[in-house]
Coordinates of C-alpha atoms in Angstrom, one line a residue:
Chain A
X185 CA 0.0 0.0 0.0
X186 CA 1.3 3.4 -1.0
X187 CA 1.0 6.1 1.7
X188 CA -1.3 9.1 1.5
X189 CA 1.5 11.6 1.2
X190 CA 2.7 10.0 -2.0
X191 CA -0.9 9.8 -3.3
X192 CA -1.6 13.4 -2.7
X193 CA 1.6 14.4 -4.5
X194 CA 0.5 12.1 -7.4
X195 CA -2.8 14.0 -7.7
X196 CA -1.0 17.3 -7.8
X197 CA 1.3 16.0 -10.5
X198 CA -1.8 16.2 -12.7
X199 CA -1.3 19.9 -13.2
X200 CA -4.8 20.4 -14.5
X201 CA -6.1 19.6 -11.0
X202 CA -4.2 22.5 -9.5
X203 CA -5.1 24.7 -12.5
X204 CA -8.8 24.0 -12.0
X205 CA -8.5 24.8 -8.2
X206 CA -9.3 21.3 -7.1
X207 CA -8.2 20.5 -3.5
X208 CA -6.7 17.1 -2.5
X209 CA -7.2 16.3 1.1
X210 CA -7.1 13.3 3.5
X211 CA -10.3 12.6 5.3
X212 CA -10.9 9.5 7.5
X213 CA -7.8 8.0 5.9
X214 CA -9.0 8.3 2.4
X215 CA -7.9 10.7 -0.3
X216 CA -10.6 13.1 -1.4
X217 CA -10.6 15.6 -4.3
X218 CA -12.9 18.5 -3.7
X219 CA -14.0 21.6 -5.5
X220 CA -16.1 24.6 -4.8
X221 CA -17.7 25.5 -8.2
X222 CA -16.7 29.0 -9.4
X223 CA -16.4 31.0 -12.6
X224 CA -13.7 28.7 -14.0
X225 CA -15.9 25.6 -13.9
X226 CA -19.3 26.5 -15.2
X227 CA -21.1 26.0 -18.5
X228 CA -23.7 28.3 -20.0
X229 CA -26.3 27.3 -17.4
X230 CA -24.0 28.4 -14.6
X231 CA -23.6 24.9 -13.4
X232 CA -20.4 22.9 -13.2
X233 CA -19.3 21.5 -16.6
X234 CA -19.4 17.8 -16.7
X235 CA -15.9 17.7 -18.0
X236 CA -14.6 19.2 -14.7
X237 CA -16.4 16.5 -12.7
X238 CA -14.9 13.9 -15.1
X239 CA -11.4 15.3 -14.5
X240 CA -11.8 15.1 -10.8
X241 CA -13.2 11.5 -10.9
X242 CA -10.6 10.2 -13.3
X243 CA -7.9 11.5 -11.0
X244 CA -9.5 10.2 -7.8
X245 CA -9.7 6.7 -9.4
X246 CA -6.1 6.8 -10.6
X247 CA -5.2 7.7 -7.0
X248 CA -6.9 4.6 -5.7
X249 CA -5.0 2.5 -8.2
X250 CA -1.8 4.1 -7.0
X251 CA -2.7 3.2 -3.4
X252 CA -2.5 -0.4 -4.6
X253 CA 0.9 0.2 -6.2
X254 CA -0.3 0.5 -9.8
X255 CA 0.4 3.4 -12.2
X256 CA -2.4 3.4 -14.7
X257 CA -3.8 5.1 -17.8
X258 CA -7.5 5.4 -18.5
X259 CA -8.9 3.2 -21.2
X260 CA -12.6 4.0 -21.0
X261 CA -14.7 6.1 -18.6
X262 CA -18.5 6.5 -18.3
X263 CA -20.1 9.2 -16.3
X264 CA -23.8 9.4 -15.4
X265 CA -25.1 12.8 -14.3
X266 CA -28.0 12.8 -11.8
X267 CA -28.2 16.4 -10.6
X268 CA -26.7 19.7 -11.7
X269 CA -23.9 21.0 -9.5
X270 CA -24.8 24.6 -8.9
X271 CA -22.4 27.5 -8.7
X272 CA -20.8 27.7 -5.2
X273 CA -21.6 24.1 -4.4
X274 CA -18.7 22.2 -2.8
X275 CA -18.4 18.7 -4.3
X276 CA -16.1 15.9 -3.6
X277 CA -15.0 12.4 -4.8
X278 CA -15.4 9.0 -3.3
X279 CA -13.5 6.5 -5.4
X280 CA -12.8 2.8 -5.0
X281 CA -11.3 -0.1 -6.9
X282 CA -13.7 -2.8 -8.0
X283 CA -11.2 -5.0 -9.7
X284 CA -7.4 -5.0 -9.1
X285 CA -6.2 -7.0 -12.1
X286 CA -2.6 -7.5 -13.1
X287 CA -3.0 -5.8 -16.4
X288 CA -6.2 -3.8 -16.0
X289 CA -8.2 -2.3 -13.1
X290 CA -11.8 -1.3 -12.8
X291 CA -12.9 1.6 -10.6
X292 CA -15.9 3.7 -9.7
X293 CA -16.3 7.1 -8.2
X294 CA -19.2 9.0 -6.7
X295 CA -19.5 12.8 -6.8
X296 CA -21.2 13.9 -3.6
X297 CA -21.8 17.0 -1.5
X298 CA -21.5 17.3 2.3
X299 CA -25.1 16.2 2.7
X300 CA -24.3 13.0 0.9
X301 CA -26.4 13.9 -2.2
X302 CA -25.1 11.9 -5.2
X303 CA -24.6 14.2 -8.2
X304 CA -22.8 11.8 -10.6
X305 CA -21.4 8.3 -10.8
X306 CA -18.3 7.4 -12.8
X307 CA -16.9 4.0 -13.8
X308 CA -13.7 3.4 -15.6
X309 CA -11.2 0.8 -16.8
X310 CA -7.5 1.5 -16.5
X311 CA -4.5 -0.1 -18.1
X312 CA -1.6 -0.9 -15.7
X313 CA 1.6 0.6 -17.1
X314 CA 3.8 0.1 -14.0
X315 CA 3.7 -1.8 -10.7
X316 CA 5.5 0.0 -7.9
X317 CA 7.7 -1.3 -5.2
X318 CA 6.3 -0.2 -1.9
Chain B
X815 CA -30.9 25.4 -38.0
X816 CA -29.0 27.8 -35.7
X817 CA -26.2 29.8 -37.3
X818 CA -22.5 29.3 -36.6
X819 CA -22.1 32.7 -34.9
X820 CA -24.7 31.8 -32.3
X821 CA -23.1 28.3 -31.8
X822 CA -19.6 29.8 -31.3
X823 CA -21.1 32.2 -28.7
X824 CA -22.7 29.2 -27.0
X825 CA -19.4 27.4 -26.8
X826 CA -17.8 30.4 -25.1
X827 CA -20.6 30.7 -22.7
X828 CA -19.2 27.5 -21.2
X829 CA -16.6 29.6 -19.4
X830 CA -14.4 26.5 -18.7
X831 CA -13.7 26.3 -22.4
X832 CA -12.1 29.7 -22.4
X833 CA -10.4 29.1 -19.1
X834 CA -8.8 25.9 -20.5
X835 CA -7.6 27.8 -23.6
X836 CA -9.8 25.9 -26.1
X837 CA -10.4 27.6 -29.4
X838 CA -13.7 27.5 -31.1
X839 CA -13.5 27.8 -34.9
X840 CA -15.5 27.3 -38.0
X841 CA -14.0 24.9 -40.6
X842 CA -15.8 23.8 -43.7
X843 CA -19.0 25.0 -42.2
X844 CA -18.7 23.0 -39.1
X845 CA -17.9 24.1 -35.6
X846 CA -14.6 22.7 -34.3
X847 CA -13.1 22.9 -30.8
X848 CA -9.4 22.7 -30.8
X849 CA -6.6 22.8 -28.3
X850 CA -2.9 22.7 -28.3
X851 CA -1.9 20.8 -25.1
X852 CA 0.2 22.8 -22.7
X853 CA 1.0 22.9 -19.0
X854 CA -2.6 23.6 -18.0
X855 CA -3.9 20.3 -19.4
X856 CA -1.5 17.6 -18.6
X857 CA -1.5 14.7 -16.1
X858 CA 1.6 13.3 -14.4
X859 CA 2.7 11.6 -17.6
X860 CA 2.9 14.9 -19.4
X861 CA 0.0 13.9 -21.6
X862 CA -3.4 15.6 -21.9
X863 CA -5.7 14.7 -19.0
X864 CA -8.7 12.7 -20.2
X865 CA -11.0 15.1 -18.4
X866 CA -9.9 17.9 -20.6
X867 CA -10.7 15.9 -23.7
X868 CA -14.1 15.0 -22.2
X869 CA -14.8 18.7 -21.6
X870 CA -14.1 19.6 -25.2
X871 CA -16.1 16.7 -26.6
X872 CA -19.1 17.3 -24.3
X873 CA -19.2 21.0 -25.4
X874 CA -18.8 20.1 -29.1
X875 CA -21.7 17.7 -28.9
X876 CA -23.9 20.2 -27.1
X877 CA -23.0 22.7 -29.9
X878 CA -24.3 20.2 -32.5
X879 CA -27.6 19.8 -30.5
X880 CA -27.9 23.6 -30.5
X881 CA -27.4 23.6 -34.3
X882 CA -30.7 21.7 -34.4
X883 CA -32.4 24.1 -32.1
X884 CA -32.1 22.1 -28.8
X885 CA -30.7 23.3 -25.6
X886 CA -29.5 20.2 -23.7
X887 CA -27.9 18.9 -20.6
X888 CA -25.7 15.8 -20.6
X889 CA -27.2 12.7 -19.0
X890 CA -24.4 10.2 -19.6
X891 CA -21.1 10.2 -21.5
X892 CA -18.6 7.5 -22.3
X893 CA -15.1 8.2 -23.6
X894 CA -12.7 5.6 -25.0
X895 CA -9.1 6.5 -25.2
X896 CA -7.0 5.0 -27.9
X897 CA -3.8 7.0 -27.9
X898 CA -2.2 9.5 -25.5
X899 CA -2.3 13.1 -26.6
X900 CA 1.2 14.4 -26.1
X901 CA 2.3 17.8 -24.8
X902 CA 2.2 20.3 -27.7
X903 CA -0.1 18.2 -29.8
X904 CA -3.0 20.1 -31.5
X905 CA -6.2 18.1 -31.1
X906 CA -9.7 18.9 -32.4
X907 CA -13.3 17.7 -32.2
X908 CA -15.6 16.3 -34.8
X909 CA -19.0 15.9 -33.3
X910 CA -22.3 14.8 -34.8
X911 CA -25.9 14.0 -33.8
X912 CA -26.9 10.3 -34.1
X913 CA -30.5 10.7 -32.9
X914 CA -32.4 13.9 -32.7
X915 CA -35.3 13.0 -30.4
X916 CA -37.9 15.3 -29.0
X917 CA -36.9 14.7 -25.4
X918 CA -33.4 13.2 -25.7
X919 CA -30.6 13.3 -28.2
X920 CA -27.7 10.9 -28.8
X921 CA -24.3 12.3 -30.1
X922 CA -20.8 11.1 -30.8
X923 CA -17.5 13.0 -31.1
X924 CA -14.1 12.0 -32.4
X925 CA -10.9 13.6 -31.1
X926 CA -8.4 13.9 -33.9
X927 CA -5.2 15.6 -34.9
X928 CA -4.4 17.3 -38.2
X929 CA -3.2 14.0 -39.7
X930 CA -6.6 12.4 -39.0
X931 CA -5.3 10.1 -36.2
X932 CA -8.1 9.2 -33.8
X933 CA -7.1 9.6 -30.2
X934 CA -10.5 9.2 -28.4
X935 CA -14.1 8.6 -29.2
X936 CA -17.0 9.9 -27.1
X937 CA -20.7 9.1 -27.0
X938 CA -23.3 10.8 -25.0
X939 CA -27.0 11.1 -24.3
X940 CA -28.5 14.5 -23.7
X941 CA -31.8 15.6 -22.2
X942 CA -33.6 18.4 -24.1
X943 CA -34.4 21.2 -21.8
X944 CA -35.5 23.8 -24.4
X945 CA -36.4 23.9 -28.1
X946 CA -35.4 27.2 -29.7
X947 CA -37.3 29.2 -32.2
X948 CA -35.0 29.7 -35.2
Chain C
X587 CA -43.9 0.5 -3.6
X588 CA -44.9 -2.3 -5.9
X589 CA -45.0 -5.8 -4.4
X590 CA -42.5 -8.6 -5.2
X591 CA -45.2 -10.8 -6.8
X592 CA -45.9 -8.1 -9.4
X593 CA -42.2 -7.5 -9.9
X594 CA -41.5 -11.2 -10.5
X595 CA -44.4 -11.4 -13.0
X596 CA -42.9 -8.3 -14.7
X597 CA -39.5 -10.1 -15.1
X598 CA -41.1 -13.1 -16.7
X599 CA -43.0 -10.8 -19.1
X600 CA -39.6 -10.3 -20.6
X601 CA -39.9 -13.6 -22.5
X602 CA -36.2 -13.7 -23.3
X603 CA -35.6 -14.2 -19.6
X604 CA -37.5 -17.4 -19.6
X605 CA -36.2 -18.4 -22.9
X606 CA -32.6 -18.1 -21.6
X607 CA -33.5 -20.1 -18.5
X608 CA -33.0 -17.3 -16.0
X609 CA -34.7 -17.8 -12.7
X610 CA -36.4 -14.9 -10.8
X611 CA -36.5 -15.4 -7.1
X612 CA -37.0 -13.4 -3.9
X613 CA -34.2 -13.4 -1.5
X614 CA -34.1 -11.4 1.7
X615 CA -37.0 -9.3 0.3
X616 CA -35.1 -8.4 -2.9
X617 CA -35.8 -9.7 -6.4
X618 CA -32.8 -11.6 -7.8
X619 CA -32.3 -13.0 -11.3
X620 CA -30.0 -16.0 -11.3
X621 CA -28.6 -18.3 -14.0
X622 CA -26.5 -21.4 -14.0
X623 CA -24.4 -21.1 -17.2
X624 CA -25.0 -23.9 -19.7
X625 CA -24.8 -24.6 -23.4
X626 CA -27.3 -21.9 -24.3
X627 CA -25.2 -19.1 -22.8
X628 CA -21.6 -19.7 -23.8
X629 CA -19.3 -18.1 -26.3
X630 CA -16.5 -19.8 -28.1
X631 CA -14.3 -19.8 -24.9
X632 CA -17.0 -21.8 -23.1
X633 CA -17.7 -18.9 -20.8
X634 CA -21.0 -17.0 -20.5
X635 CA -21.5 -14.5 -23.3
X636 CA -21.5 -10.9 -22.1
X637 CA -24.8 -10.3 -23.8
X638 CA -26.5 -12.8 -21.5
X639 CA -25.2 -11.0 -18.5
X640 CA -26.3 -7.7 -19.9
X641 CA -29.8 -9.2 -20.5
X642 CA -30.0 -10.2 -16.9
X643 CA -28.8 -7.0 -15.5
X644 CA -31.0 -4.8 -17.7
X645 CA -34.0 -6.7 -16.5
X646 CA -33.0 -6.6 -12.9
X647 CA -32.6 -2.9 -13.0
X648 CA -35.9 -2.4 -14.7
X649 CA -37.5 -4.5 -11.9
X650 CA -36.0 -2.1 -9.3
X651 CA -37.6 0.8 -11.2
X652 CA -40.9 -1.0 -11.2
X653 CA -40.6 -1.4 -7.4
X654 CA -40.7 2.4 -7.3
X655 CA -43.7 2.5 -9.5
X656 CA -42.0 3.4 -12.8
X657 CA -42.3 1.6 -16.1
X658 CA -39.1 2.3 -18.0
X659 CA -37.2 1.7 -21.2
X660 CA -33.4 1.6 -21.3
X661 CA -31.6 4.6 -22.9
X662 CA -28.0 3.6 -22.3
X663 CA -26.2 0.9 -20.6
X664 CA -22.5 0.2 -19.8
X665 CA -21.1 -3.1 -18.6
X666 CA -17.6 -3.7 -17.3
X667 CA -16.4 -7.3 -17.2
X668 CA -14.0 -8.2 -14.5
X669 CA -13.9 -12.0 -14.6
X670 CA -15.1 -14.6 -17.0
X671 CA -18.2 -16.6 -15.8
X672 CA -17.3 -20.2 -16.4
X673 CA -19.6 -22.9 -17.6
X674 CA -21.8 -24.3 -14.7
X675 CA -21.2 -21.2 -12.6
X676 CA -24.3 -19.9 -10.8
X677 CA -24.5 -16.1 -11.1
X678 CA -27.0 -13.6 -9.8
X679 CA -27.9 -10.0 -10.0
X680 CA -27.9 -7.3 -7.2
X681 CA -29.5 -4.2 -8.7
X682 CA -30.4 -0.8 -7.1
X683 CA -31.7 2.6 -8.1
X684 CA -29.2 5.4 -7.8
X685 CA -31.5 8.2 -8.9
X686 CA -35.2 8.1 -9.1
X687 CA -36.1 11.1 -11.3
X688 CA -39.5 12.0 -12.6
X689 CA -38.5 11.5 -16.3
X690 CA -35.3 9.5 -16.0
X691 CA -33.8 7.0 -13.6
X692 CA -30.2 5.8 -13.0
X693 CA -29.5 2.3 -11.8
X694 CA -26.6 -0.1 -11.3
X695 CA -26.3 -3.8 -11.0
X696 CA -23.6 -6.2 -9.8
X697 CA -23.2 -9.7 -11.2
X698 CA -22.0 -12.0 -8.4
X699 CA -21.6 -15.6 -7.4
X700 CA -22.6 -17.2 -4.1
X701 CA -19.1 -16.4 -2.7
X702 CA -19.7 -12.7 -3.4
X703 CA -17.1 -12.5 -6.2
X704 CA -17.9 -9.6 -8.5
X705 CA -17.9 -10.7 -12.2
X706 CA -19.3 -7.6 -13.8
X707 CA -20.8 -4.2 -13.0
X708 CA -23.5 -2.6 -15.0
X709 CA -24.9 1.0 -15.0
X710 CA -27.8 2.3 -17.0
X711 CA -30.1 5.2 -17.6
X712 CA -33.8 4.6 -18.1
X713 CA -36.5 6.8 -19.5
X714 CA -39.8 6.7 -17.5
X715 CA -42.7 5.9 -19.8
X716 CA -45.4 5.4 -17.2
X717 CA -45.8 6.0 -13.4
X718 CA -48.0 3.4 -11.8
X719 CA -50.7 3.8 -9.2
X720 CA -49.8 1.5 -6.3
Chain D
X680 CA -6.6 -11.0 -42.6
X681 CA -8.7 -13.9 -41.6
X682 CA -11.2 -15.2 -44.2
X683 CA -14.9 -14.8 -44.0
X684 CA -15.5 -18.6 -43.7
X685 CA -13.5 -18.7 -40.6
X686 CA -15.1 -15.6 -39.1
X687 CA -18.6 -17.1 -39.8
X688 CA -17.6 -20.3 -38.0
X689 CA -16.3 -18.2 -35.1
X690 CA -19.6 -16.4 -34.7
X691 CA -21.4 -19.8 -34.6
X692 CA -19.0 -21.0 -31.9
X693 CA -20.8 -18.5 -29.7
X694 CA -23.6 -21.0 -29.1
X695 CA -25.9 -18.3 -27.8
X696 CA -26.0 -16.8 -31.2
X697 CA -27.5 -19.9 -32.7
X698 CA -29.7 -20.4 -29.7
X699 CA -31.2 -16.9 -30.2
X700 CA -31.8 -17.6 -33.9
X701 CA -29.3 -15.0 -35.1
X702 CA -28.1 -15.4 -38.7
X703 CA -24.5 -14.8 -39.7
X704 CA -24.2 -13.9 -43.4
X705 CA -21.7 -12.3 -45.8
X706 CA -22.8 -9.2 -47.5
X707 CA -20.6 -7.0 -49.8
X708 CA -17.6 -8.8 -48.3
X709 CA -18.5 -8.0 -44.7
X710 CA -19.8 -10.3 -42.0
X711 CA -23.3 -9.3 -40.8
X712 CA -25.3 -10.7 -37.9
X713 CA -29.0 -10.4 -38.5
X714 CA -32.1 -11.2 -36.6
X715 CA -35.9 -11.0 -37.1
X716 CA -37.4 -10.3 -33.8
X717 CA -39.7 -13.0 -32.5
X718 CA -41.2 -14.4 -29.3
X719 CA -37.7 -15.4 -28.0
X720 CA -36.3 -11.9 -28.0
X721 CA -39.0 -9.6 -26.7
X722 CA -39.5 -7.8 -23.4
X723 CA -42.8 -6.9 -21.8
X724 CA -43.4 -4.1 -24.4
X725 CA -43.2 -6.7 -27.2
X726 CA -40.0 -5.0 -28.4
X727 CA -36.6 -6.6 -28.7
X728 CA -34.8 -6.8 -25.4
X729 CA -31.7 -4.7 -25.3
X730 CA -29.7 -7.6 -24.1
X731 CA -30.3 -9.4 -27.3
X732 CA -29.0 -6.5 -29.3
X733 CA -26.0 -6.3 -27.1
X734 CA -25.3 -10.0 -27.7
X735 CA -25.4 -9.5 -31.4
X736 CA -23.2 -6.4 -31.3
X737 CA -20.6 -7.9 -29.0
X738 CA -20.3 -10.9 -31.3
X739 CA -20.1 -8.8 -34.5
X740 CA -17.3 -6.6 -33.0
X741 CA -15.4 -9.7 -31.8
X742 CA -15.7 -11.0 -35.4
X743 CA -14.1 -7.8 -36.7
X744 CA -11.2 -8.3 -34.3
X745 CA -10.8 -11.8 -35.5
X746 CA -10.6 -10.5 -39.1
X747 CA -7.5 -8.7 -38.0
X748 CA -6.1 -11.9 -36.5
X749 CA -6.9 -11.2 -32.8
X750 CA -8.9 -13.3 -30.4
X751 CA -10.4 -11.1 -27.8
X752 CA -12.5 -10.9 -24.7
X753 CA -14.8 -7.9 -24.0
X754 CA -13.6 -5.6 -21.2
X755 CA -16.3 -2.9 -21.3
X756 CA -19.3 -2.2 -23.6
X757 CA -21.7 0.7 -23.8
X758 CA -24.9 0.6 -25.8
X759 CA -27.1 3.6 -26.6
X760 CA -30.7 2.8 -27.6
X761 CA -32.3 5.3 -30.0
X762 CA -35.5 3.5 -31.2
X763 CA -37.3 0.4 -30.1
X764 CA -36.9 -2.6 -32.3
X765 CA -40.5 -3.9 -32.9
X766 CA -41.6 -7.5 -33.1
X767 CA -41.0 -8.9 -36.6
X768 CA -38.4 -6.2 -37.5
X769 CA -35.3 -7.5 -39.2
X770 CA -32.2 -5.9 -37.7
X771 CA -28.5 -6.3 -38.5
X772 CA -25.1 -5.3 -37.3
X773 CA -22.4 -3.1 -38.9
X774 CA -19.3 -3.4 -36.9
X775 CA -15.8 -1.9 -37.3
X776 CA -12.5 -1.6 -35.5
X777 CA -11.6 1.9 -34.4
X778 CA -8.2 1.0 -32.8
X779 CA -6.2 -2.1 -33.4
X780 CA -3.8 -2.1 -30.5
X781 CA -1.4 -4.9 -29.6
X782 CA -3.0 -5.5 -26.2
X783 CA -6.4 -3.9 -26.5
X784 CA -8.8 -3.0 -29.3
X785 CA -11.6 -0.5 -29.6
X786 CA -14.7 -1.2 -31.8
X787 CA -18.1 0.2 -32.5
X788 CA -21.2 -1.4 -34.0
X789 CA -24.4 0.1 -35.4
X790 CA -27.7 -1.8 -35.3
X791 CA -29.7 -1.0 -38.4
X792 CA -32.7 -2.1 -40.4
X793 CA -32.8 -2.5 -44.2
X794 CA -33.9 1.1 -44.6
X795 CA -30.7 2.3 -42.8
X796 CA -32.5 3.4 -39.7
X797 CA -30.1 3.4 -36.7
X798 CA -31.7 1.7 -33.7
X799 CA -28.7 1.5 -31.4
X800 CA -25.0 2.2 -31.3
X801 CA -22.5 0.1 -29.3
X802 CA -18.9 0.8 -28.4
X803 CA -16.5 -1.6 -26.7
X804 CA -13.0 -2.2 -25.6
X805 CA -11.5 -5.7 -26.0
X806 CA -8.5 -7.4 -24.5
X807 CA -6.4 -9.3 -26.9
X808 CA -5.8 -12.8 -25.6
X809 CA -4.2 -14.4 -28.7
X810 CA -2.8 -13.2 -32.0
X811 CA -3.4 -15.7 -34.8
X812 CA -1.1 -16.8 -37.6
X813 CA -2.9 -16.2 -40.8

C-alpha cells in the first residue's frame, strides 16, 4: 500500500487539477478531491461543466489505483449525471477499486456534496503501465 | 438550423472552455473545438488529461444539438481513449448527432489531430431542456 | 412500492428471460435474477456470453424501477467485465436505483456468485414511460 | 486477414447466437449478424430486449477483431438505444474496429434495419488474448 502523502503528490502531478483549483485532502484515511464551483468551472447554465467532474473523478480513481501500487492510464470512462452541481456548491469524490487485475483495473467514483447527495457516478477501466515497489 | 455565430457564442458561454484555452473555430461550415496541449492540461505523464478531452467533446456535442435548435444537458457520457495526446499536440473535435429525439438526443464525437489520427471517441445522451425558435 | 409478486411477473413478461433459462427469485426481500451457465449461454471460450449477463442486469434494474412504480425503457447501458463466468457457474444480480427522477432513472447492477465474487458491474439510464398507481 | 468462412464459424462458436436464432451472413464482403425479432427476443413491451441487441453487437465486434487476427474478450461495452426494435423487425449489425492495439482493441457497432434506420450504437474495448497466424 502506498502512503497518502505520495498519493496526494501524485494527484497534484496532474497539473490540470491545480489549475482548476481542485483541493486534494485526506479525510478519514481516504484521499478526497474536492472543489467549490466557481467561474472557472461553469457551463452556460452556470452549473459545473461535466468535464470538470470527469477530470476530478478520473484523477481520484487513478489515485486509488496508485494506493494499490499501480500506475495506470485510463482506457474508458463512463459518467452518469443525476443532478446539476450549482455555482458555489462544494463537491467531492469517493473513489474505489472494484477489480485489481494484473493488467487492467476497474474503478468507480461517486461525486457527492457534504449532505451525501449523489450528483454523478463514474466508472472506468484502467490499463496498468507500472507496478510499484512499496 | 441555428447559425454558426450563435453556436460559437454558445461554446464560449461555457466559461471553462475559455479558461482551458480551447479555441472554437468554423471549418468547412462545421464548428470545431481545438486545443494545443500545454501545462494547464497535462497529467503526471505529461499527456493531456482525459478530463480535458471530455470537456471539449461534451461541449462540441452540445453545440451540434444547438445547431438543431435544442438546448440540452448531458445525462451520460462515455469516452474511450485510444492514444495518449502528447504535450504540444493540437487536437480537435468532430461531433455529430446520431439521434435527434424530442426529449433526448444521442451524439458522438471524435478527437483527432491534423493527420486524422483518432485519439479518443466519445458518445453521450443529452436531455432536451428547451427547443429554440430559429 | 410495488410488491414482489408483481415484480416477478414483470420479469417473466420479458420472454427472453424465460427463454434463456434465467430464474427470478425473492431473497431477503429483494428480487434476484439468477442463472447457471449452460450450453445456451456460452461463447467460443465456453464462458458466459456478455450479452446474456447484460440481459439479466438490464431486466433486474428495470425491476427495481418498477418497485418504485415506474415503467421504463433503457436509454443507455454500460457493462464492465472483471472475470469470466465459467460454464456451470451460478451467477445472480444485485440491482439498485441510484437516482429516481421524474423523467429518467439511473441504476446499477452487480453480477455476483454465491461467494460474493464480482464478475461484472452494469450502469444504465432509463426513461420513464409510465408512473403506476400503487 | 482472416477469411470470412473462418469468421462465420467463429460467430457460430458463440452458441448463444444460434440459440437466439441470429443469422450470420456475408454481404458485400462484410460479416453481418441479423435477426428477425420473434417471441424469443422480446421484453414486456413486445420489443426486442436490449440484451439481445448487445449479444449481437458484441459478437459482431469480436468477429471484426478476428478478421485482423486477434482473439479477444470484452472488457467494457456501452450501448445507446435510439429506437425500439418492434416485433418482426429485421435488424442487422455493422461493426468496425476503431483502434487495433497490440494488447487492446476498440470497436463500434451500429444496429440498423434495411432502410438504414439506426436503432442502437455500441462501443466496446476488448482485451487481446491471442494473435493468430494467418
